[in-house]
Every structure is written in C-alpha cells, then in structure tokens.
Coordinates of C-alpha atoms in Angstrom, one line a residue:
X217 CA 184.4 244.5 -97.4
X218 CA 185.3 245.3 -93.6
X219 CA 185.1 242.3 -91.2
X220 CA 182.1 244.4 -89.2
X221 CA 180.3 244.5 -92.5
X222 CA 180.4 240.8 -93.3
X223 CA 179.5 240.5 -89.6
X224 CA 176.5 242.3 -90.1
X225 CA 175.5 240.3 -93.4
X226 CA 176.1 237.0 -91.8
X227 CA 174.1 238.1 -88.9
X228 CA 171.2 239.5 -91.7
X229 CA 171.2 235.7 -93.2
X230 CA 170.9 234.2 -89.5
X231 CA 168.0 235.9 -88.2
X232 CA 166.4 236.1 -91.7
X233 CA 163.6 233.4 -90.3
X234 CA 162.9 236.1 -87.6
X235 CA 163.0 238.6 -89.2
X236 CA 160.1 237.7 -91.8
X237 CA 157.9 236.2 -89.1
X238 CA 158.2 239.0 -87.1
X239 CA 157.2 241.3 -90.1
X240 CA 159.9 243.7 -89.7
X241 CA 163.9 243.0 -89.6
X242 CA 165.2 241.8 -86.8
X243 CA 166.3 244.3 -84.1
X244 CA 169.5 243.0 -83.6
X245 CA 169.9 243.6 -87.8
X246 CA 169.4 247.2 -87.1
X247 CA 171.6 247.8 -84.7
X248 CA 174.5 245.6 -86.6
X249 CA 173.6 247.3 -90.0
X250 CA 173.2 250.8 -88.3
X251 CA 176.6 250.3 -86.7
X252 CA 178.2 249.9 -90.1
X253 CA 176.4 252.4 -91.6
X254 CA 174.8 250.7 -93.9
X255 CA 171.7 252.4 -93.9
X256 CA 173.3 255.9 -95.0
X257 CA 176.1 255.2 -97.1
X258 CA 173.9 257.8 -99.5
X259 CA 174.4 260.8 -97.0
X260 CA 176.1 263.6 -98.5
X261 CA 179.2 264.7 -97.2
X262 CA 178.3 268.2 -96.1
X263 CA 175.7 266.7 -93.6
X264 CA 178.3 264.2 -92.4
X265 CA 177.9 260.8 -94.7
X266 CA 180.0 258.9 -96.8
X267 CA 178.5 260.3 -99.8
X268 CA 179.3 256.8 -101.6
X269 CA 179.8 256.4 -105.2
X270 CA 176.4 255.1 -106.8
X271 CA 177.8 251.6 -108.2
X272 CA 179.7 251.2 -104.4
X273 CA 176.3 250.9 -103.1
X274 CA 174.1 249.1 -105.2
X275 CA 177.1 246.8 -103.9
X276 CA 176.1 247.0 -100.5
X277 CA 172.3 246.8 -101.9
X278 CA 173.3 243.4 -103.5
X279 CA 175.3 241.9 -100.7
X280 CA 172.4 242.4 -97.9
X281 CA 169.7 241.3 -100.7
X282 CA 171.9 238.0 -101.0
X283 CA 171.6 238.0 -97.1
X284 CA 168.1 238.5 -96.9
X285 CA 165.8 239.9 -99.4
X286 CA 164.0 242.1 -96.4
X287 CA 167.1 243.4 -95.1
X288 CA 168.4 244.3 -98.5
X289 CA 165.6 245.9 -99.3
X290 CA 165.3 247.9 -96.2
X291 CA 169.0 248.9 -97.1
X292 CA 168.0 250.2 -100.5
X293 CA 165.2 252.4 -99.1
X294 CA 167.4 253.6 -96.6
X295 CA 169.8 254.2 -98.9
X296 CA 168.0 256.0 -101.8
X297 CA 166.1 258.0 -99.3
X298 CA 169.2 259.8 -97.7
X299 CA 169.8 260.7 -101.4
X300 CA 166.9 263.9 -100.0
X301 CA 170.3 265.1 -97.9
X302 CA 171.5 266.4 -101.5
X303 CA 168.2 267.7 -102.0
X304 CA 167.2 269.6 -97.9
X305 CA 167.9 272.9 -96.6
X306 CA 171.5 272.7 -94.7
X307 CA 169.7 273.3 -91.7
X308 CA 167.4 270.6 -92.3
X309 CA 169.5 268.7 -93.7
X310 CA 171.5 268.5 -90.5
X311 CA 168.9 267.4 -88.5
X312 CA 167.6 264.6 -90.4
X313 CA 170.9 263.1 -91.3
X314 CA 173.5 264.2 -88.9
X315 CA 173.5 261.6 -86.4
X316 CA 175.3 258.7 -87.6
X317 CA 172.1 256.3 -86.4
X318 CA 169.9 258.3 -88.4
X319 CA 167.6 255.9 -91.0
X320 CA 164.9 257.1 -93.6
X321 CA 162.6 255.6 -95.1
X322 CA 159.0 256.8 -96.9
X323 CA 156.9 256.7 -100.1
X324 CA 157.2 259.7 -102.8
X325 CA 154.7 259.7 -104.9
X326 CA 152.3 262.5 -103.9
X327 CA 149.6 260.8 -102.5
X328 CA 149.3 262.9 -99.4
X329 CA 147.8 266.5 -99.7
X330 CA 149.9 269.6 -97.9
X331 CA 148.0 272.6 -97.5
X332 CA 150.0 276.2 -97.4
X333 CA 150.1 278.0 -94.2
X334 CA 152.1 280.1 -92.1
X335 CA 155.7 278.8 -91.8
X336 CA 154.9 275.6 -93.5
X337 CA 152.8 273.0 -94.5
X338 CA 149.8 271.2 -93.2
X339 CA 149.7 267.5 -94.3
X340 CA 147.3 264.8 -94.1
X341 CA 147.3 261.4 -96.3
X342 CA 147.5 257.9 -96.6
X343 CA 150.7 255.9 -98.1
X344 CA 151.8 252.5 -99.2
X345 CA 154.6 250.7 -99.2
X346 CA 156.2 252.2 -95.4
X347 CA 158.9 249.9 -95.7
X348 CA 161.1 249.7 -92.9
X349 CA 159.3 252.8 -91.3
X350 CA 159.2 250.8 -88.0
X351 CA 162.8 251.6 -87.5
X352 CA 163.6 255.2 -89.2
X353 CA 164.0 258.1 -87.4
X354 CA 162.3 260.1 -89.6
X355 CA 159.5 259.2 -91.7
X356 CA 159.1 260.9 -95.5
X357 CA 156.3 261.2 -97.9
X358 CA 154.9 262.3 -101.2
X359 CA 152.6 265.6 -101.2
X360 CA 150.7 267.7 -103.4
X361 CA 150.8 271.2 -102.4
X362 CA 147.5 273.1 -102.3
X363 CA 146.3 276.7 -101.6
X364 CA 142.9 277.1 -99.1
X365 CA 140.6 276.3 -102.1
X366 CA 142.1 273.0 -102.6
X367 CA 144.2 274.5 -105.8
X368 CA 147.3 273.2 -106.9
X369 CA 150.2 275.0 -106.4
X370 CA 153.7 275.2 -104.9
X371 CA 156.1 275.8 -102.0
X372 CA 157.6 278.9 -101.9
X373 CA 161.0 277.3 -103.4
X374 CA 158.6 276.0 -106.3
X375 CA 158.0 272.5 -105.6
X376 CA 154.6 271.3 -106.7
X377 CA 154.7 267.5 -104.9
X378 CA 157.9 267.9 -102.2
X379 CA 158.6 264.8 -100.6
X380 CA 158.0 265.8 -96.9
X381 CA 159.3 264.5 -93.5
X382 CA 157.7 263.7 -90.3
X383 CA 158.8 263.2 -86.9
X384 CA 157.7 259.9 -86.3
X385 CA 155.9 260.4 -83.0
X386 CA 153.3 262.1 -86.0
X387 CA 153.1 258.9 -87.9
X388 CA 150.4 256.3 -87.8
X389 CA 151.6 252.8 -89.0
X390 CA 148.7 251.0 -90.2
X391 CA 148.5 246.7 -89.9
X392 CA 148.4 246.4 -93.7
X393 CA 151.6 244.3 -94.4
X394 CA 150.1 240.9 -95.1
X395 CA 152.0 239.6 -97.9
X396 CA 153.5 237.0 -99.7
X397 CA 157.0 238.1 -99.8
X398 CA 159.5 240.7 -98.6
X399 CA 157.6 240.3 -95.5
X400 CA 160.4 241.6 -92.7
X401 CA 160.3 244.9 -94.6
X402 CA 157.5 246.0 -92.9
X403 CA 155.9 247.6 -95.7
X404 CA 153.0 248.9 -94.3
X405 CA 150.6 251.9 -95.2
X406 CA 151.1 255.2 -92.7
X407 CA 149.1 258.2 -92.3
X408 CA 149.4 261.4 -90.8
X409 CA 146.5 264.0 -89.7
X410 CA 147.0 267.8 -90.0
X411 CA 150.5 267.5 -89.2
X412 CA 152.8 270.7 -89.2
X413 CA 155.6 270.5 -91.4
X414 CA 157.9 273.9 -91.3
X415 CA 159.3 275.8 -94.0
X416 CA 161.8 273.8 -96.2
X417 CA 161.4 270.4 -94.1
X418 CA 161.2 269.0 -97.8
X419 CA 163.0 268.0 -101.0
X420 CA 161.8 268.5 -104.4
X421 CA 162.9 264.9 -105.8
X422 CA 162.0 266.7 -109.7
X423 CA 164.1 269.9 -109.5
X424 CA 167.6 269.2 -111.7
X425 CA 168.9 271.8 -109.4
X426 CA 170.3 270.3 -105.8
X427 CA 171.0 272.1 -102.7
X428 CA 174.3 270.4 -102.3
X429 CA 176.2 270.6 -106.5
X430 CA 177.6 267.1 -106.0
X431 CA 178.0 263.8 -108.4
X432 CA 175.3 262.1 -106.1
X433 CA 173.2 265.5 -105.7
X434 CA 173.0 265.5 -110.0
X435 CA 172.5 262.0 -110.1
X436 CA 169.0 261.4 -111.2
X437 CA 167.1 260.1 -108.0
X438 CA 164.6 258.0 -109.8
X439 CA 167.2 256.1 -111.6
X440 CA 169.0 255.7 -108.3
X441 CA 165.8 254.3 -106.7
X442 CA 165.1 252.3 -109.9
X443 CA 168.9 250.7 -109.8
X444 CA 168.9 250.0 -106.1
X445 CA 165.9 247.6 -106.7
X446 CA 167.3 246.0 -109.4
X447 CA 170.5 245.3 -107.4
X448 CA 168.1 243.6 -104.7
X449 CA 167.0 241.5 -107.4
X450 CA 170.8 240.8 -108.5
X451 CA 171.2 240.0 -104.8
X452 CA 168.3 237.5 -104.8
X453 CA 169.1 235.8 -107.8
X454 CA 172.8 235.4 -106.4
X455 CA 171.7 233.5 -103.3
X456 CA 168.7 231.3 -105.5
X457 CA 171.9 230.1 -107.3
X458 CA 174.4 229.5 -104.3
X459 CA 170.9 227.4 -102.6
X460 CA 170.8 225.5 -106.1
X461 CA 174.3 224.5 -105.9
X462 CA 174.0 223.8 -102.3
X463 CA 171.5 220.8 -103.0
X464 CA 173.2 219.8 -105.6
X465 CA 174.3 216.3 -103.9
X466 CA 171.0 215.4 -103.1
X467 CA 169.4 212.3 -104.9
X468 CA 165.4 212.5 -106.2
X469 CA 163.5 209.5 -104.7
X470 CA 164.4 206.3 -107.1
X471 CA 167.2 207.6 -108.9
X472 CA 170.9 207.0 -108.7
X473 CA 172.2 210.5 -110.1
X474 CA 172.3 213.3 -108.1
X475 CA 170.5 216.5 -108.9
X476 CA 173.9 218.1 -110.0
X477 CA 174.3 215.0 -112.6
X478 CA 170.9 216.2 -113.7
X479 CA 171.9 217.5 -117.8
X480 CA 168.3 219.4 -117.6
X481 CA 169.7 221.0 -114.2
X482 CA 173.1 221.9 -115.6
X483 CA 171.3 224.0 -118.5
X484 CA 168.8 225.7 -116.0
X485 CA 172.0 226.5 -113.4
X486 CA 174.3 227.8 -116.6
X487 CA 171.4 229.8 -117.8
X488 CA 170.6 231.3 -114.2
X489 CA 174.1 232.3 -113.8
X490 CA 174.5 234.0 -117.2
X491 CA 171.5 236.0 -116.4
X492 CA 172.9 237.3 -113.4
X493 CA 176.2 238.0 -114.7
X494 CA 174.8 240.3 -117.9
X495 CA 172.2 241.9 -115.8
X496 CA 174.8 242.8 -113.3
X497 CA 177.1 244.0 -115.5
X498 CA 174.8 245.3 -117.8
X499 CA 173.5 247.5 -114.9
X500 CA 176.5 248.5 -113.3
X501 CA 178.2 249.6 -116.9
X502 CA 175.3 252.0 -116.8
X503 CA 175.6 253.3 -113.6
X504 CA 179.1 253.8 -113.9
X505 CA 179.2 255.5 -117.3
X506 CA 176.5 257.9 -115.7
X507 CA 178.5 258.5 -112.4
X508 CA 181.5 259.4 -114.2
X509 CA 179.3 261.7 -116.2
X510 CA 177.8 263.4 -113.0
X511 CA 181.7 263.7 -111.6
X512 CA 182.4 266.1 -114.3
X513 CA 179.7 268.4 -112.8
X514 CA 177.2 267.9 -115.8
X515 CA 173.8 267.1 -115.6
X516 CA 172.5 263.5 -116.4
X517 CA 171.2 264.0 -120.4
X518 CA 168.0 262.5 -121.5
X519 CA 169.8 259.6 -123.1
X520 CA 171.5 258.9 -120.1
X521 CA 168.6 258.4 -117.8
X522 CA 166.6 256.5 -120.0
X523 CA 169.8 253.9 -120.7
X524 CA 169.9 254.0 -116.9
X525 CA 166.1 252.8 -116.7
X526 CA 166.1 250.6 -119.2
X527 CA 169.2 248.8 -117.7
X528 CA 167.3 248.5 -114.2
X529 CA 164.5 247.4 -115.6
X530 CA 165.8 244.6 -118.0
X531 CA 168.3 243.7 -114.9
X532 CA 165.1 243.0 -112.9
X533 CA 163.4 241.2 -115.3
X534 CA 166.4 238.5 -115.7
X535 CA 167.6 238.1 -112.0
X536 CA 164.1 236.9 -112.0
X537 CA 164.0 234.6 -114.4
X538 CA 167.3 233.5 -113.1
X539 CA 165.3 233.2 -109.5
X540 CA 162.5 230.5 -111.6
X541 CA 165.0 228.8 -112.9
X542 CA 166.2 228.0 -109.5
X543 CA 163.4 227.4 -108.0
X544 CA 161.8 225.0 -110.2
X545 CA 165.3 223.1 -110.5
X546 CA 165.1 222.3 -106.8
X547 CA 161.7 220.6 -107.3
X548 CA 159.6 219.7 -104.7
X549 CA 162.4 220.7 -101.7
X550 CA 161.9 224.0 -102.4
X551 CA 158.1 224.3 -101.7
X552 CA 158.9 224.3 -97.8
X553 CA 159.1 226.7 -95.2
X554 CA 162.5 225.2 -94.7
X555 CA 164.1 226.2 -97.9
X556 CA 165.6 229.6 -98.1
X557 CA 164.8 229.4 -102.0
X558 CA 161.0 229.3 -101.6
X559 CA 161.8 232.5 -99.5
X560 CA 164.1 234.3 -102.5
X561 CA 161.2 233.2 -105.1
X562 CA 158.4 234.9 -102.8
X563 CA 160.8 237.4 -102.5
X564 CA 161.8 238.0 -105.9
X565 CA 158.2 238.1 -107.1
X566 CA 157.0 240.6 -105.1
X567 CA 159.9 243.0 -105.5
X568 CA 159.8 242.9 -109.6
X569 CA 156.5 244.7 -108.9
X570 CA 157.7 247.8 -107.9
X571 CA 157.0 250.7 -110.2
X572 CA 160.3 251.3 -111.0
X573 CA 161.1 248.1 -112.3
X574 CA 157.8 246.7 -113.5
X575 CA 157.1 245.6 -117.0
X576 CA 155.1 248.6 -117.9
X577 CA 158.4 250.5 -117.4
X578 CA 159.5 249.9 -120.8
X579 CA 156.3 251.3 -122.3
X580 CA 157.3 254.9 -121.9
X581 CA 161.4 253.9 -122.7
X582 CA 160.6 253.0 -125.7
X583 CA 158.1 255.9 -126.6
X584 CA 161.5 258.0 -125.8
X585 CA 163.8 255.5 -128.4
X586 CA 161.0 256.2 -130.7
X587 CA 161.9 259.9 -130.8
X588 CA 158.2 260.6 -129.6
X589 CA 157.8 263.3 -127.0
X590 CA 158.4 261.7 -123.5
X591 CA 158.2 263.3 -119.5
X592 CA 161.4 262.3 -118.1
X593 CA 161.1 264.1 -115.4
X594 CA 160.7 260.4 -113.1
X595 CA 163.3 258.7 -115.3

C-alpha cells in the first residue's frame, strides 16, 4: 500500500470522532481519500479509472472499514457505484467519471418513478440510505420507468428500473440520518421533483450485457455490492480485535490477572480471529475464482453468483459475531463513548442489516441449492 494511502487511512482513524458527530466524514477524509483515489478505484479504464481487480478493492474496502467504519463504508458505495461506468453511454460515461475527483454515491432499488418524455426521463421519488451523498458529485438512484398512464415500461435501450443520475444541485437531502451506528456516512433519504434526466443518463444494473465488454463490466454488480459490505464487516471485525488486544494489560477491579491472563478471554479472542480469517478467505476465494472467470471474457454462471452471495453473506454474519465477541470481552470499558469498540459494535450492527447481506439472504440461496426455480437476476 503507497505511503499517501496509509496517510489517508491514518488520517480516516484520527478524525473518526469527527467524523461520526458531524454525521458525515470528515472533510479533510475526502480530500485525503479523493487524492488517492480511493473513492473510484472501480472506474473503468475507458472513462479514465484504474479499473481495479475486484478482490484489490474489497482490499481497500477492508483497510478504510478497519479505519473507520463510516469512511469504509462510504468507500464501498463509492466504489461499487462507479461499477455504472461499465454500464453508461461513453458520453455519459465521461462526464460522470472523468475527472479524477469525481465520487458517486445513490440507492438502486427503484423506488423513484421516471416518466418517458422527449429526450429523457422525468423523475420524482424518495430514497433511503443516501450515504455519503453529501460529498458525491453526482447523485444516482433507482427508477421505475412509466408511460403517461402510469404503465410500466422501458427506456428505449430496454431498461425497466435504470439506475438514474442527478446533478446534485437537483437533489434534496432530507435530515433523516439519526442512527445508532455508521453515523458519518451520512445516510440520509434524498428526493428529487420532476427532474430532467436526458436520454441514456442511466445504467441498467440487470442487463448481462455491458457497454464497456470488460472483467469488471461482466462482473455481477449485485455480488460486487454484496462483497464490498462484507469486506467492511471484515474491516470492522479486524479493528474490534486489534482494540481487544490493545486492553489486554488492563486489570478488572479486585483482581491480580490481567484481562489477557483471562482463559475465558483467550477462547473469545482465538475464536474472533478464526472467524475473521475463514470469512476473509472464504470471501475472497470466491471473488477471485469469479474474477478469473470474468477475465476469460465469460459471463458469471448461475452457480457462480450464488457461491459469490452466499460467501458475502456468511462472511458478514461471522465478522459479526467476531465483533460480539470483542465487545463483550472488553466488559464494561467498552460501553463508553471513549472506546473505539463500542463504536465498531454499533457499527457492525447496523451494517449486517443491509439487504445484501442480511439473514433473509440465504432464504432464496438456498431455494437455488434446492434446484427450485430461483430470479437471479439481483444475485
């Protein structure tokens, strides 16, 4: 990792405090992070990025989660949003991503409604989870496309729910991020009103067919998205441990031992670090088997995205645990402000609820492993 890089990391872990009561990361972690380019190492090539591999950023993902669970995770959406540059009109393309200070960010689900007219679209809608919207310069979203009865139907490339993007001087941010964790993400609902969006400012995240014909452009975009926030979780779960160790010399009031003498403390650290260790490599196996698979110019197989889900999902679920263990091995220190591990717990709770990741994840994996018929069109 490049000096600047750890720079910028180190500089993440400093203001992290700031950064969570200001609701939003730190502005002096933007610039340092969109220096290094952290926030586009996803870019393709053709639209000048890096066009990293997958597993080289869920990397990155990790290392500023470990950082800062708000900066990490504002790195991931960054990150798996500028996977749209595969996915935009050249022209488009271009001017979303081109500059190198250039940061995305949005929701994609389709709960905005874009109406067909000339040249375009006309959006209006409400979305969750804006996170780091407060410092993107452009702002994407979710839509349903509808005809001037309120039908469903599609842009004229076919897409039936595009994921848009707005300027943001046409984006609403909406005081709704009041939270118990990831609160620098700035996670907030937006909203636009009969905005103008013009022909092919959108991606269709579903289509198997990308603009650009490259490994990240086939690489399944849900699984990327569903990977990155495991690797946040990795990242959490990394630092819960190194705070754990970190108090280890500390003595609980009336005994002798320290806490690292502790056998029941041992076991709980062993176990946290074993369930980082398989759910890290567990995941990043995956992904790798799957990149090399995309570098041949194939597309991603049924099997292959579902083993890619069900390895984010069951990484999540043990940096977690991994997290609990931590937490509840520090004991009483860790229930204050003060302690960076009641920070990773909050943290690491709210995270594990994201869609892609969440428990009820498995339900439809293993419908699939069944041999029943399963939509894997989100997978």
């Amino acid at each position: 990792m490049e000096a600047s890089t750890v720079a910028a990391l180190e500089l993440a872990t400093k203001r992290a405090a700031d950064t969570e009561m200001l609701g939003r990361l730190h502005p002096d972690v933007v610039t340092a992070f969109t220096n290094v380019g952290m926030f586009r190492r996803w870019v393709a090539a053709e639209s000048g990025g890096e066009a990293a591999s997958v597993t080289g950023v869920l990397e990155t993902i990790e290392a500023a989660s470990k950082a800062d669970g708000a900066a990490g995770w504002c790195v991931m959406i960054a990150n798996t949003t500028a996977l749209t540059s595969h996915r935009l009109p050249a022209e488009w393309a271009d001017t979303i991503y081109r500059d190198p200070a250039s940061c995305t960010g949005g929701y994609g689900m389709p709960a905005g409604t874009a109406r067909l007219v000339d040249g375009g679209l006309e959006v209006t809608g409400r979305w969750a989870w804006g996170s780091g919207t407060d410092h993107c310069t452009w702002i994407g979203a979710g839509v349903r496309v509808v005809d001037d009865a309120g039908e469903a139907t599609t842009t004229v490339d076919g897409a039936p729910a595009p994921f848009v993007f707005f300027e943001t001087a046409d984006v609403e941010l909406l005081d709704t991020w009041h939270v118990a964790g990831l609160k620098g993400t700035a996670s907030t609902d937006y909203a636009v009103d009969k905005v103008f969006v013009p022909e092919g400012r959108w991606a269709n995240l579903l289509s198997d067919t990308p603009v650009v014909d490259s490994p990240l452009g086939r690489f399944p975009f849900f699984g990327a998205l569903a990977a990155g926030v495991a690797a946040c979780l990795i990242g959490l779960a990394g630092r819960a441990i190194e705070e754990l160790v970190a108090i280890g010399e500390k003595r609980s009031t009336g005994s002798r031992k320290t806490l690292a003498e502790r056998g029941t403390l041992q076991a709980d650290l062993a176990t946290a670090v074993a369930n980082v260790q398989q759910a890290r490599r567990y995941l990043y196996g995956v992904a790798d088997e799957m990149w090399t698979h995309s570098e041949t110019g194939a597309a991603p197989t049924d099997e292959q995205r579902v083993a890619l889900r069900l390895a984010a999902t069951t990484a999540a679920r043990r940096s977690v645990e991994a997290v609990d263990l931590c937490y509840h091995a520090a004991g009483s220190s860790a229930v204050y402000a003060s302690s960076p591990l009641q920070r990773v717990f909050r943290d690491a709770h709210v995270a594990i609820t994201h869609g892609m990741v969440a428990p009820r994840t498995m339900e439809p994996l293993g419908r699939f492993l069944f041999g029943l018929p399963t939509n894997t069109s989100q997978f």
